[in-house]
Amino acid sequence: SAVISQKPSRDICQRGTSLTIQCQVDSQVTMMFWYRQQPGQSLTLIATANQGSEATYESGFVIDKFPISRPNLTFSTLTVSNMSPEDSSIYLCSGGQGANEQYFGPGTRLTVT
Amino acid sequence: GENVEQHPSTLSVQEGDSAVIKCTYSDSASNYFPWYKQELGKRPQLIIDIRSNVGEKKDQRIAVTLNKTAKHFSLHITETQPEDSAVYFCAASKRDEKLTFGTGTRLTIIP
Protein backbone atom coordinates (compact mmCIF):
# COMPACT_ATOMS: atom_id res chain seq x y z
CA SER A 1 0.00 0.00 0.00
CA ALA A 2 0.97 3.68 -0.18
CA VAL A 3 0.53 6.45 2.37
CA ILE A 4 -0.50 9.74 0.80
CA SER A 5 -0.53 13.20 2.31
CA GLN A 6 -1.95 16.42 0.94
CA LYS A 7 -1.42 20.08 1.72
CA PRO A 8 -3.32 22.20 2.53
CA SER A 9 -6.12 20.25 4.22
CA ARG A 10 -8.50 23.14 3.66
CA ASP A 11 -8.48 26.70 2.40
CA ILE A 12 -10.81 29.60 1.83
CA CYS A 13 -9.90 31.60 -1.26
CA GLN A 14 -11.17 34.67 -3.01
CA ARG A 15 -12.66 34.61 -6.46
CA GLY A 16 -10.07 35.09 -9.20
CA THR A 17 -7.10 33.76 -7.23
CA SER A 18 -5.28 30.44 -7.62
CA LEU A 19 -4.48 27.66 -5.17
CA THR A 20 -1.86 24.94 -5.50
CA ILE A 21 -2.47 21.63 -3.76
CA GLN A 22 0.43 19.33 -3.03
CA CYS A 23 0.32 15.54 -2.93
CA GLN A 24 3.15 13.50 -1.43
CA VAL A 25 3.45 9.70 -1.47
CA ASP A 26 5.66 7.78 0.94
CA SER A 27 6.99 5.52 -1.84
CA GLN A 28 7.42 5.61 -5.58
CA VAL A 29 4.19 4.99 -7.43
CA THR A 30 3.62 4.43 -11.11
CA MET A 31 0.27 6.18 -11.32
CA MET A 32 -1.14 9.33 -9.71
CA PHE A 33 -4.53 10.88 -10.24
CA TRP A 34 -6.46 13.99 -9.20
CA TYR A 35 -10.16 13.88 -8.37
CA ARG A 36 -12.88 16.27 -7.35
CA GLN A 37 -15.70 15.28 -5.01
CA GLN A 38 -18.74 17.33 -4.21
CA PRO A 39 -20.45 16.59 -0.86
CA GLY A 40 -22.59 13.48 -1.16
CA GLN A 41 -21.34 12.73 -4.65
CA SER A 42 -19.04 10.25 -6.29
CA LEU A 43 -15.46 10.88 -7.35
CA THR A 44 -14.89 12.76 -10.60
CA LEU A 45 -11.52 12.25 -12.25
CA ILE A 46 -9.84 15.49 -13.27
CA ALA A 47 -6.65 14.11 -14.78
CA THR A 48 -3.91 11.53 -14.70
CA ALA A 49 -0.62 13.02 -13.55
CA ASN A 50 2.12 11.64 -15.77
CA GLN A 51 5.68 11.67 -14.53
CA GLY A 52 7.86 13.77 -16.80
CA SER A 53 5.15 14.65 -19.29
CA GLU A 54 1.91 16.58 -19.59
CA ALA A 55 -1.09 15.38 -17.61
CA THR A 56 -3.95 13.60 -19.34
CA TYR A 57 -7.19 15.49 -18.72
CA GLU A 58 -10.73 14.13 -18.64
CA SER A 59 -13.54 15.64 -20.63
CA GLY A 60 -14.59 18.95 -19.10
CA PHE A 61 -11.24 19.72 -17.51
CA VAL A 62 -8.50 21.76 -19.19
CA ILE A 63 -4.87 22.44 -18.48
CA ASP A 64 -5.29 26.20 -18.28
CA LYS A 65 -7.76 25.82 -15.42
CA PHE A 66 -6.14 22.86 -13.65
CA PRO A 67 -2.41 22.77 -14.38
CA ILE A 68 -0.73 19.69 -12.95
CA SER A 69 2.89 18.92 -12.31
CA ARG A 70 4.52 15.60 -11.49
CA PRO A 71 8.27 16.07 -11.27
CA ASN A 72 8.99 12.61 -9.84
CA LEU A 73 7.37 9.35 -8.77
CA THR A 74 6.39 10.54 -5.27
CA PHE A 75 5.05 14.07 -5.73
CA SER A 76 2.42 15.97 -7.70
CA THR A 77 0.68 19.32 -7.58
CA LEU A 78 -2.70 20.49 -8.81
CA THR A 79 -3.40 24.19 -9.27
CA VAL A 80 -6.93 25.50 -9.38
CA SER A 81 -6.65 28.72 -11.38
CA ASN A 82 -8.80 31.83 -11.58
CA MET A 83 -11.19 30.34 -9.04
CA SER A 84 -14.91 30.88 -8.92
CA PRO A 85 -17.46 29.69 -6.32
CA GLU A 86 -18.22 26.72 -8.59
CA ASP A 87 -14.72 25.41 -7.87
CA SER A 88 -15.64 24.93 -4.21
CA SER A 89 -15.21 21.21 -3.62
CA ILE A 90 -12.97 18.56 -2.11
CA TYR A 91 -9.91 17.75 -4.19
CA LEU A 92 -8.25 14.37 -3.71
CA CYS A 93 -5.13 12.83 -5.10
CA SER A 94 -4.52 9.12 -5.38
CA GLY A 95 -1.51 6.98 -6.10
CA GLY A 96 -0.60 3.36 -6.52
CA GLN A 97 2.08 0.92 -7.46
CA GLY A 98 0.39 -0.10 -10.64
CA ALA A 99 -1.99 -2.89 -11.55
CA ASN A 100 -4.69 -0.46 -10.52
CA GLU A 101 -4.45 -0.40 -6.71
CA GLN A 102 -5.06 3.23 -5.79
CA TYR A 103 -4.81 4.85 -2.37
CA PHE A 104 -6.21 8.26 -1.61
CA GLY A 105 -4.91 11.30 0.16
CA PRO A 106 -7.05 12.93 2.88
CA GLY A 107 -8.35 15.59 0.51
CA THR A 108 -8.24 19.37 0.35
CA ARG A 109 -11.48 21.17 1.15
CA LEU A 110 -11.62 24.32 -0.96
CA THR A 111 -14.12 27.11 -0.45
CA VAL A 112 -14.17 30.00 -2.91
CA THR A 113 -15.87 33.20 -1.80
CA GLY B 1 -15.44 4.35 -22.26
CA GLU B 2 -16.31 2.37 -19.17
CA ASN B 3 -19.62 2.97 -17.39
CA VAL B 4 -20.28 1.65 -13.88
CA GLU B 5 -23.74 1.55 -12.37
CA GLN B 6 -24.23 0.94 -8.64
CA HIS B 7 -27.33 -0.06 -6.69
CA PRO B 8 -28.89 0.69 -4.33
CA SER B 9 -28.07 4.33 -3.65
CA THR B 10 -29.09 3.94 -0.01
CA LEU B 11 -29.34 0.83 2.14
CA SER B 12 -30.44 0.43 5.75
CA VAL B 13 -29.68 -2.84 7.50
CA GLN B 14 -30.34 -4.08 11.03
CA GLU B 15 -27.16 -4.63 12.98
CA GLY B 16 -26.04 -8.23 12.61
CA ASP B 17 -27.76 -8.72 9.27
CA SER B 18 -26.03 -8.88 5.88
CA ALA B 19 -25.72 -6.11 3.31
CA VAL B 20 -25.25 -6.53 -0.44
CA ILE B 21 -24.29 -3.80 -2.90
CA LYS B 22 -24.27 -4.49 -6.63
CA CYS B 23 -22.43 -2.93 -9.55
CA THR B 24 -22.51 -3.51 -13.29
CA TYR B 25 -19.88 -2.46 -15.80
CA SER B 26 -19.97 -1.98 -19.53
CA ASP B 27 -16.45 -2.66 -20.83
CA SER B 28 -15.76 -6.39 -21.10
CA ALA B 29 -12.02 -5.61 -21.15
CA SER B 30 -12.13 -4.33 -17.56
CA ASN B 31 -10.26 -6.69 -15.29
CA TYR B 32 -9.88 -4.95 -11.92
CA PHE B 33 -12.75 -4.21 -9.52
CA PRO B 34 -12.04 -2.49 -6.19
CA TRP B 35 -14.41 -1.40 -3.46
CA TYR B 36 -13.84 1.72 -1.37
CA LYS B 37 -15.39 2.73 1.94
CA GLN B 38 -15.69 6.42 2.74
CA GLU B 39 -16.70 7.57 6.19
CA LEU B 40 -18.02 11.07 6.65
CA GLY B 41 -15.24 13.63 6.22
CA LYS B 42 -12.63 10.97 5.51
CA ARG B 43 -10.75 9.74 2.47
CA PRO B 44 -11.98 6.73 0.44
CA GLN B 45 -10.32 3.58 1.75
CA LEU B 46 -9.67 0.49 -0.35
CA ILE B 47 -11.34 -2.36 1.51
CA ILE B 48 -11.25 -5.21 -0.97
CA ASP B 49 -10.62 -5.78 -4.66
CA ILE B 50 -10.95 -8.58 -7.17
CA ARG B 51 -9.37 -9.31 -10.51
CA SER B 52 -11.06 -10.96 -13.44
CA ASN B 53 -9.27 -14.28 -13.04
CA VAL B 54 -11.02 -14.81 -9.69
CA GLY B 55 -14.73 -15.36 -9.02
CA GLU B 56 -14.84 -14.59 -5.31
CA LYS B 57 -12.62 -13.11 -2.65
CA LYS B 58 -13.16 -12.91 1.11
CA ASP B 59 -11.61 -10.91 3.90
CA GLN B 60 -13.20 -11.63 7.28
CA ARG B 61 -16.76 -10.22 7.11
CA ILE B 62 -16.36 -8.77 3.62
CA ALA B 63 -16.57 -10.64 0.34
CA VAL B 64 -16.71 -9.63 -3.31
CA THR B 65 -18.08 -11.77 -6.12
CA LEU B 66 -17.56 -11.28 -9.84
CA ASN B 67 -19.61 -12.56 -12.75
CA LYS B 68 -17.66 -11.73 -15.91
CA THR B 69 -20.30 -13.11 -18.25
CA ALA B 70 -22.99 -10.86 -16.83
CA LYS B 71 -20.51 -8.02 -16.19
CA HIS B 72 -21.49 -7.47 -12.61
CA PHE B 73 -19.82 -7.67 -9.24
CA SER B 74 -21.11 -7.39 -5.70
CA LEU B 75 -19.93 -6.50 -2.21
CA HIS B 76 -21.22 -8.64 0.64
CA ILE B 77 -20.89 -7.58 4.27
CA THR B 78 -21.96 -10.14 6.87
CA GLU B 79 -22.71 -9.64 10.58
CA THR B 80 -22.92 -5.88 10.06
CA GLN B 81 -21.76 -3.57 12.83
CA PRO B 82 -22.35 0.16 13.44
CA GLU B 83 -18.84 0.96 12.18
CA ASP B 84 -19.84 -0.41 8.78
CA SER B 85 -22.01 2.68 8.29
CA ALA B 86 -20.42 4.66 5.46
CA VAL B 87 -20.63 5.35 1.73
CA TYR B 88 -19.32 2.51 -0.42
CA PHE B 89 -18.03 2.99 -3.96
CA CYS B 90 -17.36 0.32 -6.54
CA ALA B 91 -15.01 0.91 -9.44
CA ALA B 92 -13.74 -0.83 -12.55
CA SER B 93 -10.69 -0.47 -14.79
CA LYS B 94 -8.47 -2.14 -17.29
CA ARG B 95 -4.94 -2.99 -16.19
CA ASP B 96 -2.90 0.08 -15.28
CA GLU B 97 -5.61 2.46 -16.44
CA LYS B 98 -7.83 4.90 -14.60
CA LEU B 99 -10.63 3.78 -12.32
CA THR B 100 -14.26 4.48 -13.22
CA PHE B 101 -16.36 4.83 -10.08
CA GLY B 102 -19.97 4.00 -9.37
CA THR B 103 -22.27 6.58 -7.85
CA GLY B 104 -21.98 5.24 -4.32
CA THR B 105 -24.19 3.50 -1.77
CA ARG B 106 -24.91 5.05 1.60
CA LEU B 107 -25.10 2.15 4.07
CA THR B 108 -26.70 2.74 7.44
CA ILE B 109 -26.54 0.09 10.15
CA ILE B 110 -29.48 0.32 12.51
CA PRO B 111 -28.55 -0.64 16.11
Tab-separated table of C-alpha atoms in Angstrom, chain A residues 24 37 54 87 93 100:
chain	number	residue	atom	x	y	z
A	24	GLN	CA	3.152	13.497	-1.425
A	37	GLN	CA	-15.696	15.276	-5.012
A	54	GLU	CA	1.908	16.584	-19.586
A	87	ASP	CA	-14.724	25.409	-7.873
A	93	CYS	CA	-5.126	12.832	-5.105
A	100	ASN	CA	-4.686	-0.456	-10.516
